[in-house]
Coordinates of C-alpha atoms and ligand atoms in Angstrom, one line a residue:
M1 CA -79.2 25.3 -59.8
I2 CA -77.0 27.6 -57.7
F3 CA -75.0 28.4 -60.8
L4 CA -78.2 29.5 -62.6
V5 CA -79.2 31.6 -59.6
I6 CA -75.8 33.2 -59.8
I7 CA -76.3 33.9 -63.4
C8 CA -79.7 35.4 -62.8
L9 CA -78.3 37.6 -60.3
I10 CA -75.5 38.9 -62.2
A11 CA -77.9 39.4 -65.3
G12 CA -80.2 41.3 -62.9
L13 CA -77.6 43.6 -61.3
Q14 CA -76.3 44.2 -65.0
A15 CA -79.8 45.1 -66.1
C16 CA -80.5 47.3 -62.7
R17 CA -76.9 49.3 -63.8
Q18 CA -77.8 49.5 -67.2
S19 CA -81.1 51.3 -66.4
I20 CA -79.7 53.7 -63.9
T21 CA -77.3 54.9 -66.5
E22 CA -79.5 54.9 -69.4
K23 CA -82.2 56.7 -67.5
S24 CA -79.8 59.5 -66.4
E25 CA -76.3 60.5 -67.1
K26 CA -77.0 63.3 -64.8
L27 CA -74.8 64.1 -61.7
R28 CA -76.4 62.4 -58.8
I29 CA -76.4 64.4 -55.4
L30 CA -77.7 63.7 -52.1
T31 CA -78.3 66.1 -49.4
T32 CA -78.7 65.0 -45.7
I33 CA -81.4 67.6 -44.5
A34 CA -84.3 69.6 -46.2
P35 CA -82.9 72.8 -46.3
L36 CA -79.8 71.7 -48.0
Y37 CA -82.2 70.1 -50.8
S38 CA -84.0 73.3 -51.2
F39 CA -80.6 74.9 -51.5
T40 CA -79.2 72.5 -53.8
K41 CA -82.4 72.1 -56.1
N42 CA -82.4 75.8 -56.9
I43 CA -78.8 75.6 -57.8
A44 CA -79.2 72.4 -59.8
G45 CA -82.4 72.7 -61.5
D46 CA -83.0 70.0 -63.7
L47 CA -79.4 69.4 -64.6
A48 CA -78.8 67.1 -61.6
D49 CA -80.8 64.6 -59.8
V50 CA -81.1 65.6 -56.2
D51 CA -82.4 63.5 -53.5
N52 CA -82.6 63.6 -49.6
L53 CA -81.0 61.1 -47.1
L54 CA -83.4 61.8 -44.2
P55 CA -87.0 61.1 -44.9
S56 CA -89.6 63.2 -43.8
G57 CA -90.3 63.3 -40.3
A58 CA -86.8 62.0 -39.1
G59 CA -84.6 64.6 -37.6
P60 CA -81.0 64.6 -37.8
H61 CA -80.5 64.6 -34.1
E62 CA -81.6 61.0 -33.6
C63 CA -80.7 59.7 -37.0
S64 CA -80.0 55.8 -37.5
F65 CA -79.6 54.6 -40.7
S66 CA -80.9 51.5 -42.7
P67 CA -79.2 49.5 -45.7
A68 CA -81.6 51.4 -48.0
D69 CA -79.7 54.5 -46.8
I70 CA -76.4 52.8 -47.4
V71 CA -77.6 52.0 -51.1
K72 CA -78.6 55.7 -51.4
V73 CA -75.3 57.0 -50.4
S74 CA -73.4 54.5 -52.5
R75 CA -75.5 55.6 -55.7
S76 CA -74.5 59.0 -55.3
D77 CA -71.6 61.3 -56.9
V78 CA -72.1 64.2 -54.3
L79 CA -72.8 64.1 -50.7
I80 CA -74.2 67.7 -49.4
K81 CA -73.7 67.8 -45.7
N82 CA -74.4 70.5 -43.1
G83 CA -71.4 70.1 -41.1
V84 CA -70.8 71.4 -37.6
D85 CA -71.1 67.9 -36.1
L86 CA -74.8 67.7 -37.2
E87 CA -74.3 64.4 -39.0
S88 CA -72.0 62.7 -36.6
W89 CA -73.6 59.6 -37.9
L90 CA -72.6 60.1 -41.2
D91 CA -68.8 58.6 -41.2
K92 CA -69.9 55.1 -40.3
L93 CA -72.6 55.5 -43.1
M94 CA -69.9 56.6 -45.5
I95 CA -67.8 53.6 -44.8
S96 CA -70.1 51.1 -45.5
A97 CA -71.4 53.0 -48.6
Q98 CA -67.9 53.5 -50.2
T99 CA -66.6 50.0 -50.1
G100 CA -65.6 49.4 -53.8
K101 CA -66.7 52.3 -55.3
K102 CA -65.2 55.3 -56.6
E103 CA -65.0 57.9 -54.0
I104 CA -68.1 60.3 -53.2
V105 CA -67.4 64.1 -53.3
I106 CA -68.3 65.6 -50.0
A107 CA -69.2 69.2 -49.7
D108 CA -69.1 70.6 -46.0
T109 CA -71.6 73.4 -46.3
S110 CA -70.5 75.2 -43.0
S111 CA -67.3 76.1 -44.3
G112 CA -66.7 79.8 -43.9
V113 CA -69.7 80.1 -41.3
E114 CA -68.8 81.6 -37.9
I115 CA -69.7 78.6 -35.9
I116 CA -71.1 79.2 -32.3
D117 CA -70.4 76.5 -29.6
N118 CA -73.1 73.8 -29.2
D119 CA -75.3 75.1 -32.1
P120 CA -75.2 73.2 -35.6
H121 CA -78.4 75.0 -36.8
I122 CA -76.7 77.3 -39.1
W123 CA -79.2 77.2 -41.9
L124 CA -81.8 79.1 -39.4
S125 CA -80.1 82.5 -40.5
P126 CA -80.4 83.5 -44.2
V127 CA -77.0 85.2 -43.7
N128 CA -75.5 81.5 -43.2
A129 CA -77.7 80.1 -46.0
V130 CA -76.1 82.3 -48.5
I131 CA -72.7 81.1 -47.5
Q132 CA -74.0 77.5 -47.7
V133 CA -75.4 78.2 -51.0
K134 CA -72.1 79.3 -52.1
N135 CA -70.1 76.1 -51.0
I136 CA -72.8 74.1 -53.0
R137 CA -72.4 76.0 -56.1
D138 CA -68.4 75.7 -55.9
C139 CA -68.8 71.8 -55.2
L140 CA -71.2 71.4 -58.3
V141 CA -68.9 73.4 -60.3
K142 CA -66.2 71.3 -59.5
A143 CA -68.0 67.9 -59.8
D144 CA -69.9 68.7 -62.9
P145 CA -67.6 71.8 -65.0
G146 CA -69.9 71.4 -68.2
N147 CA -72.8 72.9 -66.5
S148 CA -70.9 75.4 -64.3
E149 CA -72.3 78.4 -66.2
T150 CA -75.9 77.4 -65.2
Y151 CA -74.9 76.6 -61.7
R152 CA -73.2 79.9 -61.2
E153 CA -76.2 81.7 -62.7
N154 CA -79.0 79.7 -60.7
A155 CA -77.0 80.1 -57.4
G156 CA -76.7 84.0 -58.3
L157 CA -80.5 84.2 -58.6
Y158 CA -81.3 82.2 -55.5
I159 CA -78.8 84.4 -53.3
K160 CA -80.6 87.3 -54.6
R161 CA -83.8 85.9 -53.1
L162 CA -82.2 84.8 -49.8
K163 CA -80.9 88.4 -49.5
A164 CA -84.4 89.5 -49.8
L165 CA -85.6 87.3 -47.5
D166 CA -82.6 88.6 -45.0
R167 CA -84.0 92.3 -45.5
E168 CA -87.5 91.5 -44.9
I169 CA -86.5 89.8 -41.4
R170 CA -84.2 92.7 -40.5
D171 CA -87.3 95.4 -41.4
E172 CA -89.5 93.3 -39.6
V173 CA -87.5 92.5 -36.2
R174 CA -86.4 96.0 -35.9
T175 CA -90.0 97.2 -35.0
W176 CA -90.7 94.4 -32.3
K177 CA -91.0 95.5 -28.6
Q178 CA -89.8 92.4 -26.9
R179 CA -86.0 91.0 -27.9
E180 CA -85.9 88.0 -25.6
F181 CA -87.8 84.6 -25.5
V182 CA -87.4 80.8 -24.4
A183 CA -86.8 78.1 -27.0
L184 CA -87.3 74.6 -26.6
H185 CA -83.8 73.3 -28.0
P186 CA -80.6 75.5 -28.7
A187 CA -81.5 76.0 -32.4
F188 CA -81.8 79.6 -32.9
T189 CA -78.6 81.3 -31.7
Y190 CA -77.5 82.2 -35.1
F191 CA -80.7 83.7 -36.0
T192 CA -81.1 85.7 -32.8
K193 CA -77.5 86.8 -33.1
D194 CA -78.1 88.0 -36.9
Y195 CA -81.2 89.7 -36.2
G196 CA -80.6 91.3 -32.7
L197 CA -82.9 89.1 -30.5
K198 CA -82.0 87.3 -27.6
Q199 CA -82.4 83.2 -26.7
A200 CA -82.5 84.1 -23.0
A201 CA -82.7 80.3 -22.2
V202 CA -83.4 76.8 -23.6
I203 CA -85.3 74.0 -22.3
Q204 CA -83.6 71.0 -23.5
E205 CA -79.8 71.8 -23.4
T206 CA -79.2 68.5 -25.6
P207 CA -81.7 68.1 -28.1
E208 CA -84.4 65.0 -27.2
I209 CA -83.1 64.8 -23.8
E210 CA -85.3 66.0 -21.0
P211 CA -83.9 68.7 -18.7
S212 CA -82.9 68.0 -15.1
P213 CA -85.2 69.7 -12.3
K214 CA -82.2 72.2 -11.5
H215 CA -81.9 73.3 -15.2
I216 CA -85.6 73.9 -15.1
I217 CA -85.6 76.2 -12.0
D218 CA -82.8 78.2 -13.9
V219 CA -85.0 78.7 -16.9
I220 CA -87.9 79.6 -14.5
K221 CA -85.6 82.2 -13.0
T222 CA -84.3 83.7 -16.3
I223 CA -88.1 84.0 -17.4
E224 CA -89.1 86.1 -14.4
A225 CA -86.0 88.2 -14.2
A226 CA -86.2 89.1 -18.0
G227 CA -90.1 89.5 -18.0
I228 CA -90.2 87.2 -20.8
K229 CA -93.8 86.7 -22.3
A230 CA -93.3 84.1 -24.7
I231 CA -92.1 80.5 -25.1
F232 CA -91.4 78.6 -28.1
S233 CA -91.9 75.0 -28.8
E234 CA -91.4 72.9 -31.9
S235 CA -94.3 71.4 -33.9
R236 CA -92.7 68.1 -34.4
A237 CA -93.6 66.9 -30.9
S238 CA -95.7 67.6 -27.9
H239 CA -93.5 68.7 -25.2
K240 CA -95.2 68.6 -21.7
I241 CA -92.5 70.3 -20.0
V242 CA -93.2 73.3 -22.0
D243 CA -96.8 73.4 -21.5
T244 CA -96.0 72.9 -17.5
I245 CA -93.8 76.0 -17.5
A246 CA -96.0 78.1 -19.5
E247 CA -99.1 77.3 -17.4
D248 CA -97.2 78.1 -14.1
L249 CA -95.8 81.4 -15.3
K250 CA -98.8 82.2 -17.6
L251 CA -96.7 82.6 -20.7
R252 CA -98.1 81.8 -24.3
V253 CA -96.9 78.8 -26.2
Y254 CA -95.9 79.3 -29.9
N255 CA -94.5 76.7 -32.2
L256 CA -91.4 77.5 -34.2
D257 CA -90.0 75.1 -36.9
T258 CA -86.4 74.3 -36.7
L259 CA -86.5 73.3 -40.4
E260 CA -84.7 70.1 -39.8
T261 CA -87.1 67.8 -41.7
G262 CA -89.9 68.5 -43.9
E263 CA -91.0 68.7 -47.6
L264 CA -88.6 68.5 -50.4
S265 CA -89.1 71.4 -52.6
K266 CA -87.3 74.5 -54.2
E267 CA -89.5 77.1 -52.1
W268 CA -89.6 75.2 -48.9
Y269 CA -86.9 77.0 -47.2
E270 CA -88.2 80.5 -47.7
E271 CA -91.9 79.5 -47.0
K272 CA -90.9 78.2 -43.7
M273 CA -88.5 81.1 -42.8
R274 CA -91.4 83.4 -43.4
A275 CA -93.8 81.0 -41.6
N276 CA -91.3 81.4 -38.7
L277 CA -91.1 85.1 -39.0
A278 CA -95.0 85.5 -38.6
V279 CA -95.0 83.5 -35.4
L280 CA -92.2 85.4 -33.8
K281 CA -93.8 88.7 -35.0
K282 CA -97.3 87.8 -33.2
A283 CA -95.4 86.7 -30.0
L284 CA -92.8 89.6 -29.7
N285 CA -94.6 92.4 -31.3
Ligands
LIG1 ZN1 -81.9 70.5 -33.7

């Protein structure tokens, strides 16, 4: 009986393996967060199977992984990560996933980006997105040289679109009267640095952790001293502390998206960046 069960299991595994290879001889790429999915999908097109590790709604700061995630990683050929310690949980996941399997190629998309202390959200500036796209392109060219020409061509076209987005933001921001704002968590330092804005204060110094009363007092002082009129929250959760500060100081609350989680599509990154630009314009212009 046990013998039979074992035979069935082996046969089942074999069938599973066969169906995977028959279904696709394509490169299997796994990205960690939604922006990297957008970037990679634009470069790979239909030449590779692209999947994202974090499910919609789960942010990278509070990530905990399941046995299904280990399977997802172990089935991939290439893993595209943001880097800058955003995926601090990844090492453990890789050790579980790589046992007894060929090596998975890992691309750190932050390579070459000028890192600002305590902010891993490099993708929120299209200037950095271009560098990330180049890193992904180089990784795909290495992993799948047969399709290198198409990867280079697709990356070139996408970089043109990202540069158009960059120009659009620059032209828009130039005309705004207000340059300083308060954000919920320190996510927009790259964006503000590249476009001449200032994140005067952040409410949560550490993502997902409620601030101390002393910190809140400092934030309020900063808001008053700089004459800040807008405070930015995030759409994924309601943050009582933001509403309280806004009510006390008569500020308007706007929602910005940190693009940590969302729809997996080619256009998603550009759409969300333009939506953020529209919110900033309303608040600061
Ligand atoms: Zn974040």
